[in-house]
Tab-separated table of C-alpha atoms in Angstrom:
chain	number	residue	atom	x	y	z
A	1	MET	CA	-0.014	0.041	0.058
A	2	GLU	CA	1.133	3.561	-0.826
A	3	LYS	CA	2.511	5.311	2.337
A	4	ALA	CA	0.470	8.111	3.949
A	5	ASN	CA	2.154	11.658	3.991
A	6	ILE	CA	2.601	13.018	7.427
A	7	LEU	CA	3.678	16.786	8.300
A	8	ILE	CA	5.265	17.302	11.733
A	9	VAL	CA	4.867	20.966	12.686
A	10	ASP	CA	6.765	22.010	16.009
A	11	ASP	CA	9.122	24.804	16.604
A	12	GLU	CA	11.248	22.707	19.193
A	13	VAL	CA	13.629	20.532	17.448
A	14	GLY	CA	13.726	17.832	20.066
A	15	PRO	CA	9.983	17.008	19.838
A	16	ARG	CA	9.985	17.411	16.136
A	17	GLU	CA	12.905	14.952	15.464
A	18	SER	CA	11.585	12.485	17.906
A	19	LEU	CA	8.279	12.391	16.042
A	20	ARG	CA	10.130	12.082	12.683
A	21	MET	CA	12.166	9.100	14.038
A	22	ILE	CA	9.064	7.311	15.254
A	23	LEU	CA	6.979	7.830	12.189
A	24	LYS	CA	9.569	7.694	9.405
A	25	PRO	CA	9.728	3.757	9.121
A	26	ALA	CA	5.978	3.656	8.185
A	27	TYR	CA	5.137	6.979	6.512
A	28	ASN	CA	6.513	9.625	4.199
A	29	VAL	CA	7.507	12.276	6.816
A	30	TYR	CA	7.844	16.097	6.217
A	31	THR	CA	8.712	18.559	9.037
A	32	ALA	CA	8.140	22.245	9.566
A	33	GLU	CA	9.651	24.570	12.149
A	34	ASP	CA	6.983	27.047	12.068
A	35	GLY	CA	3.447	27.623	10.734
A	36	PHE	CA	4.511	29.488	7.550
A	37	LYS	CA	6.862	26.678	6.336
A	38	ALA	CA	4.078	24.134	7.211
A	39	LEU	CA	1.522	26.036	4.953
A	40	ASP	CA	4.125	26.171	2.083
A	41	ILE	CA	4.434	22.296	2.439
A	42	ILE	CA	0.704	21.692	2.488
A	43	ARG	CA	0.324	23.857	-0.736
A	44	GLN	CA	2.900	21.825	-2.615
A	45	GLN	CA	2.362	18.264	-1.182
A	46	PRO	CA	-0.668	15.958	-0.689
A	47	ILE	CA	-0.540	15.764	3.023
A	48	ASP	CA	-2.739	13.186	4.774
A	49	LEU	CA	-2.098	13.947	8.326
A	50	ILE	CA	-0.479	16.806	10.545
A	51	THR	CA	0.905	16.679	13.958
A	52	LEU	CA	0.652	20.162	15.240
A	53	ASP	CA	2.152	22.034	18.325
A	54	LEU	CA	-0.156	24.685	19.671
A	55	ARG	CA	2.356	26.834	21.328
A	56	MET	CA	4.842	28.158	18.692
A	57	ASP	CA	6.599	31.662	18.115
A	58	GLY	CA	5.116	33.555	15.256
A	59	MET	CA	2.033	31.885	13.876
A	60	SER	CA	0.253	29.923	16.794
A	61	GLY	CA	-0.904	26.239	16.251
A	62	ILE	CA	-4.500	27.454	16.244
A	63	ASP	CA	-3.683	30.011	13.607
A	64	VAL	CA	-2.050	27.190	11.366
A	65	LEU	CA	-5.015	25.001	12.080
A	66	LYS	CA	-7.411	27.810	10.729
A	67	GLU	CA	-5.352	28.281	7.580
A	68	VAL	CA	-5.099	24.601	6.975
A	69	ARG	CA	-8.921	24.411	7.122
A	70	GLU	CA	-9.165	27.097	4.501
A	71	HIS	CA	-6.902	25.070	2.160
A	72	ASN	CA	-8.039	21.594	2.812
A	73	LYS	CA	-11.010	20.417	5.047
A	74	ASP	CA	-9.988	16.665	4.779
A	75	ILE	CA	-6.356	16.679	6.240
A	76	GLY	CA	-6.224	14.974	9.545
A	77	VAL	CA	-4.741	17.016	12.525
A	78	ILE	CA	-3.382	15.622	15.796
A	79	ILE	CA	-2.562	18.283	18.477
A	80	ILE	CA	0.652	17.608	20.379
A	81	THR	CA	1.128	19.969	23.148
A	82	GLY	CA	2.701	20.400	26.648
A	83	TYR	CA	0.043	22.725	27.704
A	84	GLY	CA	-3.637	23.954	26.795
A	85	THR	CA	-6.633	25.264	28.522
A	86	LEU	CA	-9.856	23.647	28.047
A	87	GLY	CA	-10.847	26.612	25.854
A	88	THR	CA	-8.019	26.188	23.582
A	89	MET	CA	-8.756	22.632	23.070
A	90	THR	CA	-12.445	23.354	22.403
A	91	THR	CA	-11.380	26.045	19.794
A	92	ALA	CA	-9.158	23.521	18.106
A	93	ASN	CA	-12.005	20.959	17.907
A	94	GLN	CA	-13.998	23.538	15.993
A	95	TYR	CA	-11.628	23.119	13.089
A	96	GLY	CA	-11.582	19.413	13.085
A	97	VAL	CA	-9.018	17.836	15.241
A	98	SER	CA	-8.596	13.995	15.160
A	99	ASP	CA	-6.945	13.667	18.580
A	100	PHE	CA	-4.691	15.084	21.157
A	101	ILE	CA	-1.440	13.832	22.659
A	102	SER	CA	0.284	15.510	25.557
A	103	LYS	CA	3.959	16.077	25.814
A	104	PRO	CA	6.174	14.259	26.871
A	105	PHE	CA	4.935	11.461	24.372
A	106	ASN	CA	5.990	7.947	23.908
A	107	VAL	CA	6.124	5.657	20.897
A	108	THR	CA	3.019	3.638	21.590
A	109	ASP	CA	0.800	6.633	22.120
A	110	VAL	CA	2.135	8.470	18.935
A	111	THR	CA	1.777	5.196	16.813
A	112	MET	CA	-1.696	4.338	18.150
A	113	VAL	CA	-3.099	7.783	17.588
A	114	VAL	CA	-1.752	8.120	13.985
A	115	GLN	CA	-3.148	4.962	12.998
A	116	LYS	CA	-6.447	5.754	14.527
A	117	SER	CA	-6.493	9.288	12.682
A	118	LEU	CA	-5.591	7.876	9.426
A	119	GLY	CA	-8.233	5.201	9.711
A	120	LYS	CA	-10.905	7.866	10.408
A	121	LYS	CA	-9.681	9.647	7.224
A	122	LYS	CA	-10.152	6.480	5.181
A	123	GLN	CA	-13.705	6.000	6.591
A	124	GLY	CA	-14.467	9.496	5.385
A	125	SER	CA	-13.380	8.546	2.005
A	126	ASP	CA	-15.412	5.458	2.096
A	127	ILE	CA	-18.435	7.364	2.957
A	128	ARG	CA	-17.899	9.838	0.106
A	129	LYS	CA	-17.747	6.867	-2.319
A	130	LEU	CA	-20.907	5.388	-0.771
A	131	LEU	CA	-22.720	8.701	-1.365
A	132	GLU	CA	-21.422	8.859	-4.865
A	133	ASP	CA	-22.917	5.333	-5.495
A	134	ILE	CA	-26.300	6.372	-4.215
A	135	GLY	CA	-26.353	9.309	-6.424
A	136	THR	CA	-26.400	13.135	-6.094
A	137	LEU	CA	-29.038	13.041	-3.292
A	138	GLN	CA	-30.119	16.640	-3.908
A	139	ASP	CA	-33.719	16.300	-4.450
A	140	ILE	CA	-34.975	13.742	-1.778
A	141	SER	CA	-35.629	14.122	1.787
A	142	LYS	CA	-33.247	13.127	4.591
A	143	ALA	CA	-35.373	10.343	5.374
A	144	GLU	CA	-35.055	9.019	1.869
A	145	LYS	CA	-31.219	9.521	1.943
A	146	ALA	CA	-30.932	7.520	5.124
A	147	LYS	CA	-33.066	4.703	3.774
A	148	ARG	CA	-30.982	4.418	0.728
A	149	ILE	CA	-27.714	4.521	2.739
A	150	PHE	CA	-28.905	1.747	4.836
A	151	GLU	CA	-30.000	-0.304	1.761
A	152	LYS	CA	-26.524	0.260	0.032
A	153	SER	CA	-24.517	-0.575	3.094
A	154	ALA	CA	-26.771	-3.327	4.667
A	155	LEU	CA	-24.462	-6.185	4.188
A	156	PHE	CA	-21.382	-4.101	5.506
A	157	ILE	CA	-23.400	-3.063	8.532
A	158	LYS	CA	-24.691	-6.468	9.279
A	159	GLU	CA	-21.143	-8.154	9.074
A	160	LEU	CA	-19.485	-5.419	11.382
A	161	THR	CA	-22.449	-5.423	13.855
A	162	THR	CA	-22.186	-9.183	14.154
A	163	ASN	CA	-18.431	-8.797	14.877
A	164	CYS	CA	-19.005	-6.292	17.527
A	165	ALA	CA	-21.694	-8.261	19.142
A	166	SER	CA	-19.359	-11.285	19.249
A	167	SER	CA	-16.525	-9.269	20.627
A	168	ALA	CA	-18.849	-8.304	23.635
A	169	LYS	CA	-18.721	-11.765	24.755
A	170	ALA	CA	-14.945	-11.633	25.075
A	171	PRO	CA	-12.857	-10.397	27.905
A	172	ALA	CA	-10.933	-7.866	25.845
A	173	ALA	CA	-13.731	-6.252	24.065
A	174	SER	CA	-13.444	-2.822	22.508
A	175	GLY	CA	-11.997	-1.110	19.424
A	176	ASN	CA	-14.279	-2.988	17.031
A	177	MET	CA	-16.285	0.123	16.375
A	178	ASP	CA	-15.740	0.499	12.687
A	179	CYS	CA	-19.506	0.032	11.854
A	180	PHE	CA	-20.674	2.465	14.333
A	181	LYS	CA	-18.118	5.101	13.540
A	182	PHE	CA	-19.197	4.698	9.869
A	183	LEU	CA	-22.897	5.325	10.644
A	184	LYS	CA	-22.147	8.230	12.778
A	185	LEU	CA	-20.039	9.831	10.152
A	186	VAL	CA	-22.740	9.245	7.538
A	187	SER	CA	-25.198	11.026	9.937
A	188	ASP	CA	-22.868	13.970	10.480
A	189	ILE	CA	-22.363	14.337	6.695
A	190	LEU	CA	-26.102	14.261	5.939
A	191	GLN	CA	-26.821	16.918	8.562
A	192	HIS	CA	-23.951	19.195	7.454
A	193	LYS	CA	-22.786	19.747	11.073
A	194	THR	CA	-19.993	21.979	11.941
A	195	TYR	CA	-16.453	20.754	12.899
A	196	ALA	CA	-17.486	21.311	16.572
A	197	HIS	CA	-20.259	18.694	16.320
A	198	VAL	CA	-18.740	16.198	13.801
A	199	ASP	CA	-16.901	14.195	16.309
A	200	HIS	CA	-19.648	14.419	18.997
A	201	ALA	CA	-20.040	10.510	19.164
A	202	GLU	CA	-16.295	10.076	19.445
A	203	ARG	CA	-16.219	12.523	22.355
A	204	ILE	CA	-19.162	10.999	24.062
A	205	TYR	CA	-17.455	7.703	23.694
A	206	TYR	CA	-14.317	9.065	25.270
A	207	TYR	CA	-16.129	10.635	28.165
A	208	CYS	CA	-17.938	7.354	28.773
A	209	THR	CA	-14.770	5.492	29.296
A	210	LEU	CA	-13.604	7.697	32.111
A	211	PHE	CA	-16.357	5.908	34.048
A	212	PHE	CA	-15.306	2.409	33.457
A	213	ASP	CA	-12.400	1.767	35.789
A	214	ALA	CA	-13.920	3.860	38.630
A	215	LEU	CA	-17.087	1.800	38.423
A	216	GLN	CA	-15.452	-1.508	37.834
A	217	LEU	CA	-17.696	-2.258	35.068
A	218	SER	CA	-17.599	-5.623	33.235
A	219	ALA	CA	-16.332	-5.979	29.729
A	220	ARG	CA	-19.795	-6.697	28.410
A	221	THR	CA	-21.241	-3.698	30.086
A	222	ARG	CA	-18.456	-1.386	28.862
A	223	GLU	CA	-19.134	-2.721	25.269
A	224	GLU	CA	-22.778	-2.004	25.499
A	225	ILE	CA	-22.067	1.461	26.488
A	226	GLU	CA	-19.384	2.149	23.792
A	227	ILE	CA	-21.874	0.942	21.112
A	228	ALA	CA	-24.628	3.224	22.546
A	229	ALA	CA	-22.177	6.111	22.705
A	230	TYR	CA	-21.541	5.947	19.104
A	231	LEU	CA	-25.089	5.335	18.011
A	232	HIS	CA	-27.250	7.401	20.554
A	233	ASP	CA	-27.977	10.101	17.937
A	234	ILE	CA	-28.336	8.172	14.746
A	235	GLY	CA	-32.126	8.695	14.976
A	236	LYS	CA	-31.359	12.357	13.776
A	237	MET	CA	-30.124	10.954	10.522
A	238	GLY	CA	-33.678	10.553	8.999
A	239	MET	CA	-35.192	13.662	10.316
A	240	GLU	CA	-35.873	16.853	8.181
A	241	ILE	CA	-34.986	19.760	10.756
A	242	ASP	CA	-31.371	20.791	11.240
A	243	PHE	CA	-30.354	20.036	14.932
A	244	PHE	CA	-28.541	22.230	17.355
A	245	GLU	CA	-27.455	20.895	20.783
A	246	GLY	CA	-30.066	22.690	22.964
A	247	GLU	CA	-33.897	23.017	23.032
A	248	LYS	CA	-33.746	26.896	22.902
A	249	TYR	CA	-33.004	26.772	19.181
A	250	LEU	CA	-36.101	24.699	18.323
A	251	ASN	CA	-39.698	25.801	18.081
A	252	GLU	CA	-42.348	23.825	19.616
A	253	GLN	CA	-42.994	21.560	16.689
A	254	GLN	CA	-39.482	20.973	16.057
A	255	TYR	CA	-38.753	20.221	19.635
A	256	GLN	CA	-41.526	17.423	19.649
A	257	GLU	CA	-39.880	16.002	16.543
A	258	TRP	CA	-36.399	16.202	18.186
A	259	GLN	CA	-37.788	14.204	21.201
A	260	GLN	CA	-38.558	11.428	18.805
A	261	HIS	CA	-34.798	10.802	17.754
A	262	PRO	CA	-34.010	8.147	20.274
A	263	ALA	CA	-37.023	6.073	19.369
A	264	VAL	CA	-36.430	6.647	15.705
A	265	GLY	CA	-32.634	5.468	16.161
A	266	VAL	CA	-33.714	2.283	17.812
A	267	GLU	CA	-36.168	1.629	14.952
A	268	MET	CA	-33.557	2.339	12.331
A	269	LEU	CA	-31.215	-0.075	14.055
A	270	ALA	CA	-33.599	-2.851	14.298
A	271	PRO	CA	-32.109	-4.785	11.355
A	272	ALA	CA	-28.631	-4.839	12.946
A	273	GLY	CA	-30.009	-7.131	15.782
A	274	LEU	CA	-28.273	-5.122	18.584
A	275	ALA	CA	-28.780	-6.679	22.171
A	276	PRO	CA	-31.694	-5.093	24.100
A	277	GLU	CA	-29.337	-3.726	26.619
A	278	VAL	CA	-27.900	-1.540	23.982
A	279	THR	CA	-31.108	-0.265	22.340
A	280	SER	CA	-32.401	0.447	25.884
A	281	LEU	CA	-29.407	2.906	26.407
A	282	ILE	CA	-30.044	4.550	23.027
A	283	LEU	CA	-33.774	4.957	23.824
A	284	HIS	CA	-33.342	6.382	27.351
A	285	HIS	CA	-30.259	8.647	26.869
A	286	HIS	CA	-32.328	11.819	27.394
A	287	GLU	CA	-34.031	10.619	30.556
A	288	ARG	CA	-33.455	13.019	33.571
A	289	TYR	CA	-32.721	11.989	37.062
A	290	ASP	CA	-35.663	14.006	38.418
A	291	GLY	CA	-38.011	12.091	36.062
A	292	ARG	CA	-38.604	15.200	33.685
A	293	GLY	CA	-36.828	13.540	30.701
A	294	PHE	CA	-38.118	11.516	27.735
A	295	PRO	CA	-39.475	9.239	26.371
A	296	GLY	CA	-40.238	7.276	29.440
A	297	SER	CA	-40.164	9.938	32.208
A	298	LEU	CA	-37.990	7.401	34.156
A	299	LYS	CA	-36.529	8.572	37.512
A	300	GLY	CA	-33.414	7.951	39.492
A	301	GLU	CA	-32.173	4.271	39.271
A	302	GLU	CA	-35.165	3.472	37.011
A	303	ILE	CA	-32.924	4.795	34.221
A	304	PRO	CA	-30.361	2.202	32.995
A	305	LEU	CA	-26.894	2.802	34.362
A	306	GLY	CA	-25.416	3.092	30.882
A	307	ALA	CA	-28.150	5.879	29.829
A	308	ARG	CA	-27.209	7.745	33.104
A	309	ILE	CA	-23.638	7.775	32.070
A	310	LEU	CA	-24.556	9.048	28.516
A	311	ARG	CA	-26.630	11.782	29.914
A	312	ILE	CA	-23.570	13.113	31.930
A	313	ALA	CA	-21.299	12.796	28.847
A	314	ASN	CA	-23.836	14.744	26.746
A	315	VAL	CA	-24.280	17.392	29.439
A	316	TYR	CA	-20.436	17.835	29.612
A	317	ASP	CA	-20.184	18.092	25.836
A	318	THR	CA	-22.890	20.771	25.736
A	319	HIS	CA	-21.092	22.885	28.460
A	320	LEU	CA	-17.725	22.389	26.504
A	321	PHE	CA	-19.194	23.741	23.381
A	322	ALA	CA	-21.463	26.545	24.744
A	323	LYS	CA	-21.200	29.713	22.787
A	324	PRO	CA	-19.228	31.812	23.022
A	325	PHE	CA	-15.967	29.631	22.878
A	326	PRO	CA	-13.820	31.366	25.451
A	327	GLU	CA	-10.208	30.734	25.109
A	328	SER	CA	-9.769	31.309	28.854
A	329	GLN	CA	-12.201	28.399	29.701
A	330	SER	CA	-10.809	25.995	31.979
A	331	LYS	CA	-11.658	22.538	33.141
A	332	GLN	CA	-12.481	23.939	36.556
A	333	ASP	CA	-15.016	26.525	34.932
A	334	ILE	CA	-16.767	23.619	33.205
A	335	ILE	CA	-16.739	21.553	36.485
A	336	LYS	CA	-18.189	24.423	38.426
A	337	ASN	CA	-20.863	25.118	35.685
A	338	MET	CA	-21.952	21.398	35.789
A	339	THR	CA	-22.036	21.266	39.436
A	340	MET	CA	-24.407	24.383	39.417
A	341	TYR	CA	-26.664	23.491	36.589
A	342	ALA	CA	-26.922	19.724	36.464
A	343	THR	CA	-28.996	19.529	39.629
A	344	GLY	CA	-32.021	17.204	38.898
A	345	GLU	CA	-30.718	16.454	35.401
A	346	VAL	CA	-28.167	13.748	36.113
A	347	ASP	CA	-27.231	11.018	38.789
A	348	PRO	CA	-25.341	13.147	41.554
A	349	GLN	CA	-23.165	10.202	42.414
A	350	LEU	CA	-22.176	9.464	38.985
A	351	LEU	CA	-21.645	13.085	38.290
A	352	GLN	CA	-18.976	13.183	41.122
A	353	VAL	CA	-17.320	10.046	39.765
A	354	PHE	CA	-17.096	11.707	36.337
A	355	LEU	CA	-15.705	15.205	37.770
A	356	ASN	CA	-13.207	13.284	39.664
A	357	ALA	CA	-12.164	11.306	36.604
A	358	LEU	CA	-11.892	14.851	34.663
A	359	GLN	CA	-9.444	15.943	37.430
A	360	ASN	CA	-7.408	12.823	37.721
A	361	ASN	CA	-7.596	10.653	34.425
A	362	ASP	CA	-8.339	13.028	31.627
A	363	LYS	CA	-4.991	12.494	29.732
A	364	ARG	CA	-5.897	14.903	26.880
A	365	LEU	CA	-5.392	18.042	29.147
A	366	GLN	CA	-2.931	19.067	31.726
């Protein structure tokens, strides 16, 4: 197979050369000591992936990222930095970041994240080919688009879902998420979401993993939550309205339609034969701890554990991307806001588990 082209952008020679040595055996590697040279290389070479330091003299990493997106929206970007506020990371996410690695990094972390990011880029190409096979899709409804996509990819979906269901029975079960990432990416493309929301499912999955060790969940329970994290919003795929994360953007009719997306998602996924435990999490991820949620108005521990975890992950993501996107926003600001505004909405004990994990185990931020 043809080697991928990777550009390393860092004004420090040590990290830049370390990354070059790690990646050179498997990839075509280019290096740039500042943002201006990086942009020159991108204009001249077909770069597949960039590793980008945020804190550089001259042009900052964020400014480089903005310029990259003006030139090419499909290049994968990994942020590698020794510092960064939550607000900085949030801003980076708006411009389509594949992942984050903190300095000092190790060979295993770099290799794994690069492979993952290149895999996501390939999945995006697969989706575009699928959409081309289906047709221009200009004059049909979103519901019809969704139907055609499921028809076109039915065998692919069935095979990967079966593999995922089988892996749930094994002790080491995770990472077999290709099917679910594929579906979520299709949904994002159909709904023309901003970069801030394109990786919503990926972020929800990550937040859910912060609960796993603290709660000592079984491999099977973890797998069920992982699947639900990727698929919880798939019901939006066949709906006509353009969704925003928050009821205040919807009129009453739109809000009623939006409330249907968990049930619609379960219905759309019926042919995949997912376990009832998984579909239950998808169906109930908008239940509130005080019983004022939907669709079942479940209260307290009537709500499945995984659904309560998904609810907290979604609340955190909403706070993270609340407008405006302040550069000075810190992790402590988000934690304070969640503590203030999540009363009645989420399980208070699980919220404390999550906040502790953010403080101690969130490796993406210092």
